Coordinates of C-alpha atoms and ligand atoms in Angstrom, one line a residue:
M17 CA 0.0 0.0 0.0
S18 CA 1.4 3.4 -0.9
P19 CA 2.3 5.7 2.0
R20 CA -0.2 8.3 0.7
I21 CA -3.1 5.8 0.8
Q22 CA -2.0 4.5 4.2
A23 CA -1.8 8.1 5.6
E24 CA -5.2 8.7 4.1
Q25 CA -6.7 5.7 5.8
N26 CA -5.2 6.7 9.2
K27 CA -7.1 9.9 9.2
P28 CA -10.2 8.7 10.8
Y29 CA -12.6 11.4 9.6
R30 CA -11.4 11.5 6.0
R31 CA -12.8 8.1 5.3
K32 CA -15.6 8.5 2.8
P33 CA -18.7 6.5 3.4
V34 CA -19.5 4.2 0.5
Y35 CA -23.2 5.1 0.2
P36 CA -25.2 8.0 -1.2
P37 CA -23.3 11.1 -2.3
C38 CA -25.3 13.8 -0.6
L39 CA -24.8 15.5 2.7
A40 CA -22.7 12.9 4.4
E41 CA -19.9 13.1 1.9
D42 CA -19.6 16.8 2.1
F43 CA -19.6 16.5 5.8
W44 CA -16.7 14.1 5.9
E45 CA -14.8 16.2 3.4
T46 CA -15.1 19.6 5.1
M47 CA -14.8 18.5 8.7
N48 CA -11.4 19.3 10.1
K49 CA -12.1 20.3 13.7
K50 CA -13.8 17.6 15.6
N51 CA -16.5 18.7 18.0
V52 CA -18.5 16.4 20.2
S53 CA -21.8 17.4 21.8
Y54 CA -23.3 15.5 24.7
V55 CA -27.1 16.0 24.9
I56 CA -28.3 15.4 28.4
P57 CA -32.0 15.6 29.3
C58 CA -32.4 16.2 33.1
Y59 CA -35.6 16.0 35.0
N60 CA -35.2 16.3 38.8
E61 CA -31.6 15.0 38.6
A62 CA -30.0 17.1 41.3
A63 CA -28.8 14.0 43.1
V64 CA -26.8 12.8 40.2
L65 CA -25.7 16.0 38.4
P66 CA -22.5 16.8 40.3
E67 CA -21.1 13.3 39.8
F68 CA -22.3 13.2 36.1
Y69 CA -20.6 16.5 35.4
R70 CA -17.4 15.3 37.1
R71 CA -17.4 12.2 35.0
I72 CA -18.0 13.9 31.6
C73 CA -15.3 16.5 32.5
T74 CA -12.8 13.7 33.1
V75 CA -13.9 12.1 29.7
A76 CA -13.5 15.5 27.9
D77 CA -10.2 16.2 29.5
A78 CA -8.8 12.8 28.5
R79 CA -9.8 13.4 24.9
S80 CA -8.0 16.7 24.2
D81 CA -8.0 15.8 20.5
Y82 CA -11.7 16.7 20.4
E83 CA -13.7 19.7 21.5
F84 CA -16.6 19.1 23.8
E85 CA -19.9 20.8 24.6
F86 CA -22.5 19.6 27.1
V87 CA -26.0 20.6 26.2
F88 CA -28.1 20.1 29.3
I89 CA -31.9 20.3 29.0
N90 CA -33.7 21.1 32.2
D91 CA -37.0 19.6 31.5
G92 CA -39.0 21.7 34.0
S93 CA -37.3 20.2 37.1
R94 CA -38.7 21.1 40.4
D95 CA -35.7 20.3 42.5
E96 CA -32.3 21.9 42.6
T97 CA -31.4 20.9 39.0
P98 CA -31.9 24.4 37.4
Q99 CA -29.6 26.1 40.0
L100 CA -27.0 23.4 39.7
L101 CA -27.0 23.6 35.9
N102 CA -26.7 27.4 36.0
E103 CA -23.7 27.1 38.4
I104 CA -22.0 24.7 36.0
A105 CA -22.7 27.0 33.1
D106 CA -21.2 30.0 35.0
K107 CA -17.9 28.3 35.5
D108 CA -17.7 26.2 32.3
S109 CA -18.5 27.7 28.9
R110 CA -18.6 24.1 27.4
A111 CA -21.9 23.7 29.3
K112 CA -25.0 25.0 27.4
I113 CA -28.2 25.0 29.3
L114 CA -31.8 25.0 28.0
H115 CA -34.5 25.5 30.6
F116 CA -37.9 24.3 29.5
A117 CA -40.9 26.3 30.8
R118 CA -42.4 23.1 32.1
N119 CA -42.0 19.4 32.0
M120 CA -42.4 18.4 28.3
G121 CA -41.0 14.9 28.4
H122 CA -37.8 13.0 27.7
Q123 CA -38.2 12.8 23.9
E124 CA -38.9 16.5 23.6
A125 CA -35.9 17.3 25.8
I126 CA -33.6 15.2 23.5
T127 CA -35.1 17.0 20.5
A128 CA -34.4 20.4 22.0
G129 CA -30.8 19.4 22.9
M130 CA -30.3 18.2 19.3
D131 CA -31.7 21.4 17.9
F132 CA -29.2 23.5 19.9
S133 CA -26.1 21.4 19.7
S134 CA -23.4 22.4 17.3
G135 CA -21.1 19.3 17.4
D136 CA -20.1 17.2 14.4
I137 CA -20.7 14.1 16.6
I138 CA -23.7 14.1 18.9
V139 CA -24.1 11.8 21.8
T140 CA -27.5 11.6 23.6
I141 CA -27.1 10.2 27.1
D142 CA -29.1 10.0 30.3
A143 CA -28.0 12.0 33.3
D144 CA -28.4 9.2 35.8
L145 CA -25.1 7.6 34.9
Q146 CA -26.7 4.3 33.8
D147 CA -25.0 5.0 30.5
P148 CA -21.3 5.4 31.1
P149 CA -20.0 8.5 29.4
E150 CA -16.6 6.9 29.3
L151 CA -17.8 4.8 26.3
I152 CA -16.9 7.8 24.1
D153 CA -13.6 6.1 23.2
E154 CA -15.4 3.1 21.7
I155 CA -17.9 5.4 20.0
L156 CA -15.3 7.5 18.4
E157 CA -13.4 4.4 17.3
K158 CA -16.6 3.1 15.6
M159 CA -17.3 6.4 14.0
A160 CA -13.9 6.5 12.5
H161 CA -15.0 3.5 10.5
G162 CA -17.5 5.7 8.7
Y163 CA -20.7 5.0 10.7
D164 CA -23.3 7.7 11.1
V165 CA -25.5 6.2 13.8
I166 CA -24.3 4.1 16.7
H167 CA -27.1 2.5 18.8
M168 CA -25.8 1.6 22.2
Q169 CA -27.2 -1.8 23.0
R170 CA -27.5 -3.0 26.6
R171 CA -26.0 -6.4 27.4
K172 CA -26.9 -6.3 31.1
R173 CA -29.3 -4.1 33.1
P174 CA -28.5 -4.4 36.8
G175 CA -30.6 -2.5 39.3
E176 CA -33.7 -2.5 37.1
S177 CA -36.9 -3.8 38.7
R178 CA -38.4 -7.1 37.5
F179 CA -41.5 -5.1 36.3
K180 CA -39.3 -2.8 34.2
L181 CA -37.5 -5.7 32.6
A182 CA -40.7 -7.6 31.9
S183 CA -42.5 -4.5 30.5
S184 CA -39.5 -3.7 28.4
S185 CA -39.4 -7.1 26.8
A186 CA -43.2 -7.0 26.2
F187 CA -42.7 -3.7 24.5
Y188 CA -40.0 -5.1 22.2
W189 CA -42.2 -8.0 21.4
L190 CA -45.1 -5.7 20.5
M191 CA -42.9 -3.5 18.4
K192 CA -41.6 -6.5 16.5
H193 CA -45.1 -7.9 15.8
V194 CA -47.3 -4.7 15.6
G195 CA -45.0 -1.7 15.1
N196 CA -43.4 -1.3 11.7
A197 CA -40.2 0.4 12.9
R198 CA -37.3 -1.9 13.1
I199 CA -35.9 -0.7 16.3
V200 CA -32.7 -2.1 17.8
E201 CA -33.7 -4.4 20.7
N202 CA -32.5 -3.4 24.2
S203 CA -31.3 0.1 23.1
G204 CA -32.6 3.2 24.8
D205 CA -31.9 6.7 23.9
F206 CA -28.1 6.4 24.4
R207 CA -26.8 6.8 20.9
A208 CA -24.2 8.7 18.9
F209 CA -24.7 10.2 15.4
T210 CA -23.1 12.6 13.0
R211 CA -24.2 16.1 12.0
P212 CA -25.8 15.0 8.7
V213 CA -28.1 12.7 10.7
L214 CA -28.9 15.5 13.1
K215 CA -29.8 17.7 10.2
A216 CA -32.1 15.1 8.8
M217 CA -33.7 14.3 12.1
G218 CA -34.3 18.0 12.7
Q219 CA -36.9 17.9 9.9
F220 CA -39.0 15.4 11.8
R221 CA -41.2 17.6 13.9
E222 CA -44.1 15.2 14.7
K223 CA -45.7 15.7 18.0
H224 CA -45.8 12.2 19.3
R225 CA -42.2 11.4 19.2
F226 CA -40.5 8.1 19.5
M227 CA -36.9 8.9 18.7
R228 CA -35.7 5.3 18.6
G229 CA -38.2 4.6 15.8
L230 CA -37.2 7.8 13.9
F231 CA -33.6 6.9 14.1
A232 CA -34.3 3.4 13.0
M233 CA -36.0 4.6 9.8
I234 CA -33.8 7.4 8.9
G235 CA -31.2 5.4 7.1
F236 CA -27.5 6.3 6.8
R237 CA -24.9 3.9 8.0
Q238 CA -26.1 2.4 11.3
T239 CA -24.5 0.0 13.7
T240 CA -24.7 -1.1 17.3
L241 CA -22.2 -1.1 20.1
Q242 CA -22.9 -3.4 23.1
Y243 CA -22.3 -2.2 26.7
D244 CA -23.2 -3.2 30.3
R245 CA -25.7 -0.7 31.7
D246 CA -24.9 0.5 35.3
P247 CA -27.6 0.9 38.0
R248 CA -28.9 4.4 38.5
F249 CA -26.3 6.5 40.4
A250 CA -28.9 8.1 42.7
G251 CA -32.5 9.2 42.8
Q252 CA -35.4 7.3 41.3
T253 CA -36.5 6.6 37.7
K254 CA -38.3 9.5 36.1
Y255 CA -40.3 7.1 33.9
P256 CA -43.3 6.1 36.0
L257 CA -45.8 3.6 34.5
R258 CA -47.8 6.5 33.0
K259 CA -44.9 7.9 31.0
M260 CA -43.8 4.4 29.9
F261 CA -47.2 3.6 28.7
R262 CA -47.3 6.9 26.7
L263 CA -44.0 6.2 25.1
A264 CA -45.0 2.7 24.2
S265 CA -48.3 3.9 22.6
N266 CA -46.4 6.6 20.8
A267 CA -44.1 4.0 19.5
I268 CA -46.8 1.7 18.2
L269 CA -49.3 4.3 17.0
S270 CA -46.7 6.5 15.2
F271 CA -45.2 3.7 13.3
S272 CA -48.0 1.4 12.5
A273 CA -51.6 1.2 11.3
T274 CA -51.9 -2.4 12.5
P275 CA -54.3 -1.4 15.3
L276 CA -56.6 0.0 12.6
H277 CA -56.3 -3.1 10.5
T278 CA -57.1 -5.3 13.5
I279 CA -60.6 -3.8 13.5
A280 CA -61.2 -5.4 10.1
W281 CA -60.1 -8.7 11.4
L282 CA -62.2 -8.4 14.5
S283 CA -65.3 -7.7 12.5
V284 CA -64.6 -10.8 10.3
L285 CA -64.2 -12.9 13.4
L286 CA -67.4 -11.6 14.9
W287 CA -69.3 -12.0 11.7
F288 CA -68.2 -15.7 11.7
A289 CA -69.2 -16.0 15.4
S290 CA -72.7 -14.6 14.7
L291 CA -73.1 -16.9 11.8
V292 CA -72.3 -19.9 14.0
Y293 CA -74.9 -18.6 16.5
L294 CA -77.5 -18.2 13.8
V295 CA -77.0 -21.8 12.7
K296 CA -77.3 -23.0 16.3
A297 CA -80.6 -20.9 16.7
L298 CA -82.0 -22.5 13.5
V299 CA -81.1 -26.0 14.7
D300 CA -82.6 -25.3 18.1
H301 CA -85.8 -24.0 16.5
F302 CA -86.4 -26.5 13.7
L303 CA -84.7 -29.7 14.8
L304 CA -84.7 -29.6 18.5
E305 CA -87.9 -27.6 18.7
I306 CA -86.6 -25.6 21.6
T307 CA -88.6 -22.4 21.9
V308 CA -87.3 -19.0 22.9
Q309 CA -84.6 -19.2 25.4
G310 CA -85.3 -15.9 27.1
W311 CA -83.3 -12.9 26.4
T312 CA -80.1 -13.5 28.4
S313 CA -78.1 -14.6 25.4
I314 CA -79.4 -11.5 23.5
V315 CA -78.2 -9.2 26.2
I316 CA -74.9 -10.9 26.5
L317 CA -74.4 -10.7 22.7
M318 CA -75.5 -7.1 22.6
T319 CA -73.1 -6.0 25.3
F320 CA -70.3 -8.0 23.8
Y321 CA -70.8 -6.5 20.3
T322 CA -71.2 -3.0 21.8
G323 CA -68.0 -3.5 23.6
I324 CA -66.2 -4.5 20.4
V325 CA -67.7 -1.5 18.5
L326 CA -66.6 0.9 21.2
F327 CA -63.2 -0.6 21.3
C328 CA -62.8 -0.2 17.5
L329 CA -64.2 3.4 17.8
S330 CA -61.6 4.1 20.4
I331 CA -58.8 3.0 18.2
I332 CA -60.1 5.2 15.4
A333 CA -60.6 8.1 17.8
T334 CA -57.0 7.7 19.0
Y335 CA -55.7 8.2 15.4
I336 CA -58.1 11.1 14.8
G337 CA -57.0 12.7 18.1
R338 CA -53.4 12.5 16.8
I339 CA -54.4 14.2 13.5
F340 CA -56.1 16.9 15.5
E341 CA -53.1 17.5 17.7
Q342 CA -50.7 17.5 14.8
G343 CA -53.0 19.9 13.0
Q344 CA -52.7 22.4 15.9
R345 CA -49.0 22.6 15.0
R346 CA -48.1 23.6 18.5
P347 CA -44.4 23.9 19.2
L348 CA -42.8 20.7 20.6
Y349 CA -41.3 22.6 23.5
W350 CA -40.8 26.2 24.6
L351 CA -38.0 27.7 26.6
Y352 CA -38.0 29.7 29.8
D353 CA -34.3 30.6 29.7
A354 CA -31.0 29.6 28.2
K355 CA -27.4 30.0 29.2
N356 CA -24.2 30.0 27.2
I357 CA -26.1 29.6 24.0
D358 CA -26.5 32.4 21.4
L359 CA -30.0 31.6 20.4
R360 CA -29.8 33.9 17.4
E361 CA -27.4 31.4 15.8
F362 CA -30.4 29.0 15.7
S363 CA -32.9 31.5 14.4
D364 CA -35.0 29.0 12.5
I365 CA -35.5 26.9 15.6
S366 CA -36.0 29.9 17.8
R367 CA -39.1 30.8 15.8
E368 CA -40.5 27.4 16.2
T369 CA -40.0 27.2 20.0
R370 CA -41.5 30.7 20.4
I371 CA -38.6 31.9 22.6
S372 CA -39.7 35.1 24.2
S373 CA -38.0 38.2 23.0
N374 CA -36.3 39.0 26.2
I375 CA -34.4 35.8 26.0
L376 CA -33.4 36.6 22.5
D377 CA -32.2 40.0 23.6
G378 CA -30.1 38.4 26.2
K379 CA -31.9 40.1 29.1
Ligands
LIG25 N1 -36.2 12.6 31.7 C1 -36.6 13.9 31.2 N2 -37.9 14.2 31.3 C2 -38.9 13.3 31.8 C3 -38.4 12.0 32.2 C4 -37.1 11.7 32.2 O1 -35.8 14.7 30.8 O2 -40.0 13.7 31.8 C5 -34.7 12.3 31.7 C6 -34.1 11.9 33.0 O3 -33.7 13.0 33.8 C7 -33.0 11.0 32.6 C8 -33.5 10.4 31.3 O4 -34.6 11.2 30.8 O5 -31.8 11.7 32.3 C9 -34.0 8.9 31.4 O6 -34.9 8.9 32.5 P1 -34.8 7.7 33.6 O7 -33.4 7.4 33.9 O8 -35.6 8.1 34.8 O9 -35.5 6.5 32.9 P2 -35.2 5.0 33.0 O10 -33.7 4.8 32.9 O11 -35.6 4.6 34.4 O12 -36.0 4.4 31.9
LIG26 MG1 -32.3 5.8 33.8

């Protein structure tokens, strides 16, 4: 191999991906300074933040060949999180803080963090240290091979309740059989991706967001990296049953019309059942000469059918509800304050998030 080609191959970010020309190629060509953005959604994470910050600083200091920024999103926390984040931002200009006006949800927080991050490589990571930030070495190593999306896949999940593990495997089973998105099993929202992917993702503004599904369908060169998940460093899960259920229904309803199709199958099934019942009634009447049996069976059947009809209506109503909410075109999130971020640089996003003018004026 000629020394020139060898030198070319040793430059990790010069390697051209072998697929579509487009954005990605320009990106690899023009990129000379490597910036990494950590996107960290935080909801009532005061107990873990100091330790989390200490660990990402150690990681960033160890990789002086890269420039780091930490985009923290305070998702309407009600504990000391906002103050802690502001303190971090005051002494460290790498820390960029977005304060949501209220709790909008994990997926919206990640979206905002992505909107306002300026890195060439973006890593979305939970604040609770279940996902070790030290894995950046392995992530960068994989990226150097030309991958655009790296899904971090959990090998082990110590410290999770039995209920969480069972509901999670039920969720993956459902996604596989009902949902259409080919999501990577046992991967959460710990993932790394390049700027072209971020740009593409930025165009997906749907309200009911399931980032894992969107990332799975977006294309580019994707791969997985396995890791052992740690237990939560402190505090409790911010995903109660209600939020988990919402995420699962977003995942299924946003990526699949199967629930609508089941209605058709249900009606075929019921039609067949009523046919069988009709035959039985005729046999009873003409062959067995059994007269009217009373109305119990009628009532049972009526309630049964009404239940089915209502069930089907509720599925349709859920989809219509989503069309209604999407039609309102409300912003996905809106900010209360921001620190260390010049929001004017992100003017197109600023408009969408309806940032109030006094924030834009830096007051
Ligand atoms: N989170 C958030 N908004 C929410 C719920 C959670 O920003 O409404 C953040 C939370 O602070 C954490 C991440 O999302 O950084 C994942 O939450 P958690 O660790 O509680 O979820 P689990 O790991 O238990 O599924
Ligand atoms: Mg967690």
